[in-house]
Tab-separated table of C-alpha atoms and ligand atoms in Angstrom:
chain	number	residue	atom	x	y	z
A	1	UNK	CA	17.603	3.709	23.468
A	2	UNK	CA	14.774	5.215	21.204
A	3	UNK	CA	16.203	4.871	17.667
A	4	UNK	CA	14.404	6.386	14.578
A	5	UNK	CA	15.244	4.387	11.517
A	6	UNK	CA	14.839	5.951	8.531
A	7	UNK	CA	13.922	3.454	5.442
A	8	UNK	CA	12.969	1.128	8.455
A	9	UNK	CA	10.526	-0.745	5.606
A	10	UNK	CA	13.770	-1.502	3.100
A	11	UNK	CA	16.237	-4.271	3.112
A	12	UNK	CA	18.843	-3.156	5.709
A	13	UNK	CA	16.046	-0.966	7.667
A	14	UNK	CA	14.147	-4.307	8.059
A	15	UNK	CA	16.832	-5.812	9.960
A	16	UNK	CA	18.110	-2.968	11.655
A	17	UNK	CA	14.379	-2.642	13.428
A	18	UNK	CA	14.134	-6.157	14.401
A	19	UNK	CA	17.847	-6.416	15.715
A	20	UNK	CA	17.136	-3.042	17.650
A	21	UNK	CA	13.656	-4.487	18.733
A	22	UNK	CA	14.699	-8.042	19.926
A	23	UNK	CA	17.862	-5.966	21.934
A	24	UNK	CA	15.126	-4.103	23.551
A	25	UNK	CA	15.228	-0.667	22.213
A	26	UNK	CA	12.407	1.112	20.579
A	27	UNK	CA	12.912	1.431	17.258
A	28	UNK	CA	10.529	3.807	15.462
A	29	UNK	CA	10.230	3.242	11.428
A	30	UNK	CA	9.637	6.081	8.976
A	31	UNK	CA	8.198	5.661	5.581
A	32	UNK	CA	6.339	7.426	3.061
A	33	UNK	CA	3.660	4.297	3.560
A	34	UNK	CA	3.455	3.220	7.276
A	35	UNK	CA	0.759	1.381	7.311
A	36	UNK	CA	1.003	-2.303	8.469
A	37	UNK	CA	4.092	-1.619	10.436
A	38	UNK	CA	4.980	-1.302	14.083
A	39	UNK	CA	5.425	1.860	15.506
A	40	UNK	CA	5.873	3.267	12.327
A	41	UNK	CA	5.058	7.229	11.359
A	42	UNK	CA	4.155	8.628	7.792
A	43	UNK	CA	7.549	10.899	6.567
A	44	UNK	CA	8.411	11.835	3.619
A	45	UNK	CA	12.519	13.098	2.986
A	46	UNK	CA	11.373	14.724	-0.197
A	47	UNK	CA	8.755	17.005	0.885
A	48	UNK	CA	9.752	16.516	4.642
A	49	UNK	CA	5.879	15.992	5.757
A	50	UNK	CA	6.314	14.373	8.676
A	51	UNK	CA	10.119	14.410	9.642
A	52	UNK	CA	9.489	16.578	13.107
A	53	UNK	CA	6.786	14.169	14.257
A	54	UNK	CA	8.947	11.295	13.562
A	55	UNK	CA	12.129	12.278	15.393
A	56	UNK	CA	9.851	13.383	18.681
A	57	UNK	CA	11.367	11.704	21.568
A	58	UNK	CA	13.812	9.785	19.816
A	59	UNK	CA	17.794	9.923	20.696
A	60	UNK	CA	18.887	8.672	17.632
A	61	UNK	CA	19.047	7.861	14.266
A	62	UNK	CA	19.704	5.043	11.543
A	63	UNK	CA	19.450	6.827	8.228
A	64	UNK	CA	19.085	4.272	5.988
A	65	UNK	CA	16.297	5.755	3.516
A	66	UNK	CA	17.349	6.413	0.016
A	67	UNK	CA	16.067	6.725	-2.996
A	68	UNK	CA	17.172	3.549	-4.743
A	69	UNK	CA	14.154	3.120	-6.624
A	70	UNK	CA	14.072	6.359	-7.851
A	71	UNK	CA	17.252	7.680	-9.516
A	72	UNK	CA	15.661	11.147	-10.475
A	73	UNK	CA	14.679	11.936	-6.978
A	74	UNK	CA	18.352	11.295	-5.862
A	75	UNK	CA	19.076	15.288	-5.355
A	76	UNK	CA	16.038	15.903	-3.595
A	77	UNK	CA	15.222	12.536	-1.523
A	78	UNK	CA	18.801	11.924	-0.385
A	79	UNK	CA	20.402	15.429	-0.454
A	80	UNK	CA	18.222	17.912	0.533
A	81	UNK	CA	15.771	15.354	2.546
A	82	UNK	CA	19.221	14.352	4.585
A	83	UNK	CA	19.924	18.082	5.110
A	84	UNK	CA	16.144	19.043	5.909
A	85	UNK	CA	16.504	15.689	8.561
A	86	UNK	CA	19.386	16.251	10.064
A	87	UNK	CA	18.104	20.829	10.776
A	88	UNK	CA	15.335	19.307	12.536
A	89	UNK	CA	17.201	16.614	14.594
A	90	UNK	CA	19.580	19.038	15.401
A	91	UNK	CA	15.910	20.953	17.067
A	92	UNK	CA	14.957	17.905	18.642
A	93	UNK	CA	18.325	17.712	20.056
A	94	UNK	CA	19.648	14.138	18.821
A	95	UNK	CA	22.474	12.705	19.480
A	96	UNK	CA	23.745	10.526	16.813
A	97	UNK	CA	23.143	9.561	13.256
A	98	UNK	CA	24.529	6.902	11.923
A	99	UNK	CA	24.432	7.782	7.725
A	100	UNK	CA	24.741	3.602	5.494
A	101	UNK	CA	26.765	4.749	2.607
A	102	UNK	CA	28.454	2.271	-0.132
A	103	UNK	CA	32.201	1.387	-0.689
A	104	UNK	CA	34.425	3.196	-3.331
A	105	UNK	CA	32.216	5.674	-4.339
A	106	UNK	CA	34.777	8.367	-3.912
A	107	UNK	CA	35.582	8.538	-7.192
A	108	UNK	CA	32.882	6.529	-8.742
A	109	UNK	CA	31.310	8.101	-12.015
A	110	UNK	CA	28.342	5.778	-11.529
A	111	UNK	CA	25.011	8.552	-10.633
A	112	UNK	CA	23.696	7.235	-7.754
A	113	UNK	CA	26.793	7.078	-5.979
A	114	UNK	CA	27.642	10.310	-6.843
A	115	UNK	CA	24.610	11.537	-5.041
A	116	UNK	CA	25.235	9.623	-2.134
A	117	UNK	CA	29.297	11.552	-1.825
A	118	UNK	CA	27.084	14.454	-1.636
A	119	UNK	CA	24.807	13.229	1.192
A	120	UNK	CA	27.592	12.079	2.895
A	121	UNK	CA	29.350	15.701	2.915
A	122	UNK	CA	25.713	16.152	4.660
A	123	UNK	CA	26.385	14.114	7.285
A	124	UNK	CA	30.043	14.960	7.543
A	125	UNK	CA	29.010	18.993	8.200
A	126	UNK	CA	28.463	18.334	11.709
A	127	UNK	CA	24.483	19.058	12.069
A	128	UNK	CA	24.209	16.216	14.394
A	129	UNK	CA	27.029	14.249	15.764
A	130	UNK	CA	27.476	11.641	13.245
A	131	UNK	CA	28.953	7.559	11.942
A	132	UNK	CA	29.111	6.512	8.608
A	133	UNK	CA	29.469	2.630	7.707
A	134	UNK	CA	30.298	1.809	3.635
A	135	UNK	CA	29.160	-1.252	2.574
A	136	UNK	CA	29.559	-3.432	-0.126
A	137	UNK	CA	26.636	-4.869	-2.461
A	138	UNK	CA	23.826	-6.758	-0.452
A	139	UNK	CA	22.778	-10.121	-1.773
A	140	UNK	CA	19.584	-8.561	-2.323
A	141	UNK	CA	20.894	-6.279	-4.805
A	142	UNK	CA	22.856	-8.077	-6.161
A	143	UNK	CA	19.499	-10.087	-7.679
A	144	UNK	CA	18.440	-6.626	-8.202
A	145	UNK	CA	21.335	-5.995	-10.556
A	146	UNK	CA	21.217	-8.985	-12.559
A	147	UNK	CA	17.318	-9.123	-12.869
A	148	UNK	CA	17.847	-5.495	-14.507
A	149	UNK	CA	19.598	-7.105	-17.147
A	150	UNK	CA	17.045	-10.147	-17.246
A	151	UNK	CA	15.662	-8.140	-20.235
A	152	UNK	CA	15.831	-11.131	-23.092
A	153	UNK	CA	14.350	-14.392	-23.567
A	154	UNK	CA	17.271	-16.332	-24.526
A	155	UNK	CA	20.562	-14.650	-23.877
A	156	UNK	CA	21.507	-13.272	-20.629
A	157	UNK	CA	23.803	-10.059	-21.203
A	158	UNK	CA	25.660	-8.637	-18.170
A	159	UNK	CA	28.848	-6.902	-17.476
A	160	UNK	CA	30.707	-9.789	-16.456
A	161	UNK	CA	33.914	-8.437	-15.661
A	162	UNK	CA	32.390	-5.858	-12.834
A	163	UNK	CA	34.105	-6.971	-9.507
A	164	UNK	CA	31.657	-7.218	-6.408
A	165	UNK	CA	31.641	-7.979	-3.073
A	166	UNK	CA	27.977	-9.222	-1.992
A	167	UNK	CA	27.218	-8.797	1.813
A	168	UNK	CA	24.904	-10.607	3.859
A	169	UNK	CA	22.362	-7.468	4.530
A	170	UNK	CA	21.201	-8.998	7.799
A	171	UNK	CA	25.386	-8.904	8.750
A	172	UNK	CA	25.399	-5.093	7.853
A	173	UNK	CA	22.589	-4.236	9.944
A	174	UNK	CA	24.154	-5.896	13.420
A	175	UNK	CA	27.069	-3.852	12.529
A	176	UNK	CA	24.873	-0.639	12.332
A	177	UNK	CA	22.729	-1.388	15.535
A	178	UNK	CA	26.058	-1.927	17.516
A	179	UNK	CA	27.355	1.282	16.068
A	180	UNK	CA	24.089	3.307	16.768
A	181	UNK	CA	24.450	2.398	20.156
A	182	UNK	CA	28.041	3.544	20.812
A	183	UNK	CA	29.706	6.696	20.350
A	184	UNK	CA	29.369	8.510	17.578
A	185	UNK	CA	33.012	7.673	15.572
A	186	UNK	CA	33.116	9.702	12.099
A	187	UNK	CA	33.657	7.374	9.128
A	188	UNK	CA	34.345	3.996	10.089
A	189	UNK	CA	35.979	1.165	8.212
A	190	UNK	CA	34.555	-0.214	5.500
A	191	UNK	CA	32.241	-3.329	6.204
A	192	UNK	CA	32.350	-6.154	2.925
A	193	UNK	CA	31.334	-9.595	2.262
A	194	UNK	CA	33.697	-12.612	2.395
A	195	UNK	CA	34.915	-13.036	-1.259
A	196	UNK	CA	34.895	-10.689	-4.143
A	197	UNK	CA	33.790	-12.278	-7.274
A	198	UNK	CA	33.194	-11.278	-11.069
A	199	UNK	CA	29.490	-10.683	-12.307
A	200	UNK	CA	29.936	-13.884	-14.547
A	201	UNK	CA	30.433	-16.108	-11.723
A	202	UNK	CA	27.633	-14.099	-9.507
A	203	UNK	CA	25.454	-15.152	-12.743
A	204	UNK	CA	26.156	-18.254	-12.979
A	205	UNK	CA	25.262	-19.062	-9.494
A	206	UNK	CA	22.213	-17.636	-9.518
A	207	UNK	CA	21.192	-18.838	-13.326
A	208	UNK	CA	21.962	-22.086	-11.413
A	209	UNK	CA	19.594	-21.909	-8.637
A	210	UNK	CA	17.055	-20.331	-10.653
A	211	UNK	CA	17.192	-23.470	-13.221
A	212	UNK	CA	17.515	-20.760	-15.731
A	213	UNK	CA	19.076	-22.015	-19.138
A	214	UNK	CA	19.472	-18.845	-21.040
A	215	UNK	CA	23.024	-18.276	-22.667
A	216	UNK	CA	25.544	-15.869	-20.409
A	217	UNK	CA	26.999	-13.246	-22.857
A	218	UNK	CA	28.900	-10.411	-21.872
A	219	UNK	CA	27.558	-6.919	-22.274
A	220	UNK	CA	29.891	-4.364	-23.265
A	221	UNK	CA	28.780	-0.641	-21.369
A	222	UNK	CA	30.735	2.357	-22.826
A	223	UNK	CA	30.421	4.129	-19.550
A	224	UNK	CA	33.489	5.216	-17.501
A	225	UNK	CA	32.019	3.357	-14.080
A	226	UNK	CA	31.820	-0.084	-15.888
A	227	UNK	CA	35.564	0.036	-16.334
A	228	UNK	CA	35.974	1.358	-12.605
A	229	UNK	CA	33.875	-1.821	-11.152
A	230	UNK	CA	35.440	-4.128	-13.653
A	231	UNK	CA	38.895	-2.623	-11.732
A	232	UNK	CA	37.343	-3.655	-8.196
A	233	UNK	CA	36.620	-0.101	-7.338
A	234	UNK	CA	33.077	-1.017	-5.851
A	235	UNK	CA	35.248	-3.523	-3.313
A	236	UNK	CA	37.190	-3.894	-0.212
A	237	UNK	CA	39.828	-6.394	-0.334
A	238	UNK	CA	40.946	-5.532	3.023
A	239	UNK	CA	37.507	-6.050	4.784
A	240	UNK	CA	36.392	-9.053	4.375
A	241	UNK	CA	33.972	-9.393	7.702
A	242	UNK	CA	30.848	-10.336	6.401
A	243	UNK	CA	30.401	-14.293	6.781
A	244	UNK	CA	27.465	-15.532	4.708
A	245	UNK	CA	28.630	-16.402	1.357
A	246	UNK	CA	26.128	-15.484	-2.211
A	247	UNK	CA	25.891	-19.609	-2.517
A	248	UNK	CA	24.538	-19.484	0.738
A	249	UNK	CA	22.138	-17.133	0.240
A	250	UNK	CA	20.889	-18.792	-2.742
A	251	UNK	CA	20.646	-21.644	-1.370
A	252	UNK	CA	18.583	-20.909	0.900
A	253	UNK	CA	16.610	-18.547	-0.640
A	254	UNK	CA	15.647	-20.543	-3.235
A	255	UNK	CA	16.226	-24.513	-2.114
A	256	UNK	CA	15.943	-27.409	-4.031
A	257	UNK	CA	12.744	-29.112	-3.594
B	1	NAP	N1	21.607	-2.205	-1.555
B	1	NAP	C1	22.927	-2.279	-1.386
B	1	NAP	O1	23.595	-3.174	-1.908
B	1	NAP	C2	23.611	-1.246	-0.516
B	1	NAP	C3	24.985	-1.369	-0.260
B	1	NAP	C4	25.598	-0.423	0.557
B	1	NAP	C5	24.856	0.634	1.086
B	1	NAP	N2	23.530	0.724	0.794
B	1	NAP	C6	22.758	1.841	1.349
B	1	NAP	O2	21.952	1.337	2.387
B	1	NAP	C7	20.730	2.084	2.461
B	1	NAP	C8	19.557	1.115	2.420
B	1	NAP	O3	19.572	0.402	1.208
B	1	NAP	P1	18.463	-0.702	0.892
B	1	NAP	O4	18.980	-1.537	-0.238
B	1	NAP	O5	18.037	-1.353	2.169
B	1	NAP	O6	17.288	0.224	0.329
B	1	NAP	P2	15.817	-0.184	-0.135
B	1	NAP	O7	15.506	-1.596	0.204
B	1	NAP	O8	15.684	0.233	-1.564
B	1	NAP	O9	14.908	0.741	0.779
B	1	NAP	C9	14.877	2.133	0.584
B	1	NAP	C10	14.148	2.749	1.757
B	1	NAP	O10	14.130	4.174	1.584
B	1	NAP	C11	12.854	4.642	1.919
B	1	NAP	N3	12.583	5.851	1.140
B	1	NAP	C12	12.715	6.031	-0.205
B	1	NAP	N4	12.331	7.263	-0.552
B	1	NAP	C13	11.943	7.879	0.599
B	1	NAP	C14	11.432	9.184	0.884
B	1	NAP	N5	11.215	10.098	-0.086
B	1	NAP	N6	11.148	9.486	2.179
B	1	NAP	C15	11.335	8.569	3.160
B	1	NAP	N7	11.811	7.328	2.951
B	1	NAP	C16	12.105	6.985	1.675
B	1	NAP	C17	11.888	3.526	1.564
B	1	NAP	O11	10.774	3.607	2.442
B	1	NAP	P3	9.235	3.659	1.977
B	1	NAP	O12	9.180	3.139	0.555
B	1	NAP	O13	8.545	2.752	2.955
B	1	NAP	O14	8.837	5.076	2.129
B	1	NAP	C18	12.705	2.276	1.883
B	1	NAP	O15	12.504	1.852	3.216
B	1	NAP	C19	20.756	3.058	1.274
B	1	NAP	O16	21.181	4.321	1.709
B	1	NAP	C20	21.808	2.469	0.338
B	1	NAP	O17	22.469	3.435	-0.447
B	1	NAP	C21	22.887	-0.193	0.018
């Protein structure tokens, strides 16, 4: 199968290339900065330079391009850039997309994940046949949380009743390949790490492996979505499928020498 993975040069996108590559499909990356990659072409969702050339010949897609980086851009990277995608894919006559969304975010105040509701009605209009798989937090980001509140020297302040449910990101991605290459199946269930633990614990750990001494404090956030992932909205007690645990990820992503 020719498969055109969006955000091919992010975390999931990464592995969702190399799991498509090594199963013997062609997987085609797009990015806004190609160069250095395999079969990779220039596209931009925002302006949508590039987005015909980069679907050309494929059957398929793995949308996982966002813009995580870049909350501003949210409307027009992930709402209008999915739309503008999905038009032309209709043109070029693809089959499936499969759309990576994130668990709970139905009624989530938090910004981001209200844009990505929105994308999702995208998907779920019907432009191409469609799957959507929620995850919960990758280990990745979860680093990329707490290092956002890495701000002092000496304390470390972070939410540390938010409930979350880190996933292995490689695990997510072997669950996206298989379901890019079925049939496409509407909103699927949920897909979510092996335990769901507070921040303070999540800090711990990783102030642990990181030999990093700083006191743990708790940071109070007067925004409605920091009580809703204190309450476990963010998680999904009933899915529990991923295997690789955040200890094991920090072990071995930073080992003891
Ligand atoms: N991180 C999580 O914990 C998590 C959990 C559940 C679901 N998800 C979802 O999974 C997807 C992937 O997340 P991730 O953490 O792997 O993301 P990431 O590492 O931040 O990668 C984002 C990707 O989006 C691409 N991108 C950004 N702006 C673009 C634009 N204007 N045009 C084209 N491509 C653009 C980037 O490509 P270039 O920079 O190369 O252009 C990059 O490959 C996202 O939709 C996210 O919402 C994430």
């Amino acid at each position: 199968m020719n498969v055109l993975v969006t955000g091919g040069t992010g975390t999931l996108g990464r592995h969702v290339v190399t799991l498509l590559r090594q199963g013997g499909h062609r997987a085609r990356i797009m990015s806004r900065e190609p160069r250095g990659h395999v079969d990779a072409v220039k596209g931009d969702l925002r302006t949508g330079a590039g987005l015909a050339r980069a679907l050309s010949g494929m059957d398929a897609i793995v949308h996982a391009a966002s813009a995580t980086r870049q909350p501003l851009r949210g409307w027009s990277v992930d709402v209008r850039g999915t739309r503008r995608l999905l038009g032309l894919a209709r043109e070029a006559q693809i089959k499936h997309v499969v759309y990576v969304s994130i668990v709970g975010i139905d009624s989530s105040t938090y910004p981001y994940h209200r844009t990505k509701l929105k994308t999702e009605a995208v998907v779920r209009g019907d432009i191409v046949p469609w799957s959507i798989l929620r995850a919960t937090q990758f280990h990745e980001f979860i680093e990329v949380v707490l290092r956002g509140f890495s701000r002092l020297p000496a304390v470390f302040a972070v939410p540390l009743s938010w409930q979350l449910q880190p996933v292995d990101s490689k695990e997510v991605a072997q669950r996206v390949v298989d379901i890019v290459l079925g049939q496409p199946a509407g909103i699927l269930p949920d897909f979510g790490g092996p335990e769901i633990r507070e921040l303070q614990s999540l800090s711990q750990a990783w102030m642990l492996a990181r030999k990093d001494n700083r006191r743990l404090v708790n940071l109070n956030l007067p925004f409605k979505f920091s009580r809703q992932f204190a309450d476990g909205l963010i998680t999904s007690p009933d899915h529990k499928e991923g295997k690789t645990r955040f200890d094991e990820y920090l072990a071995e992503r930073y080992p003891m020498s």
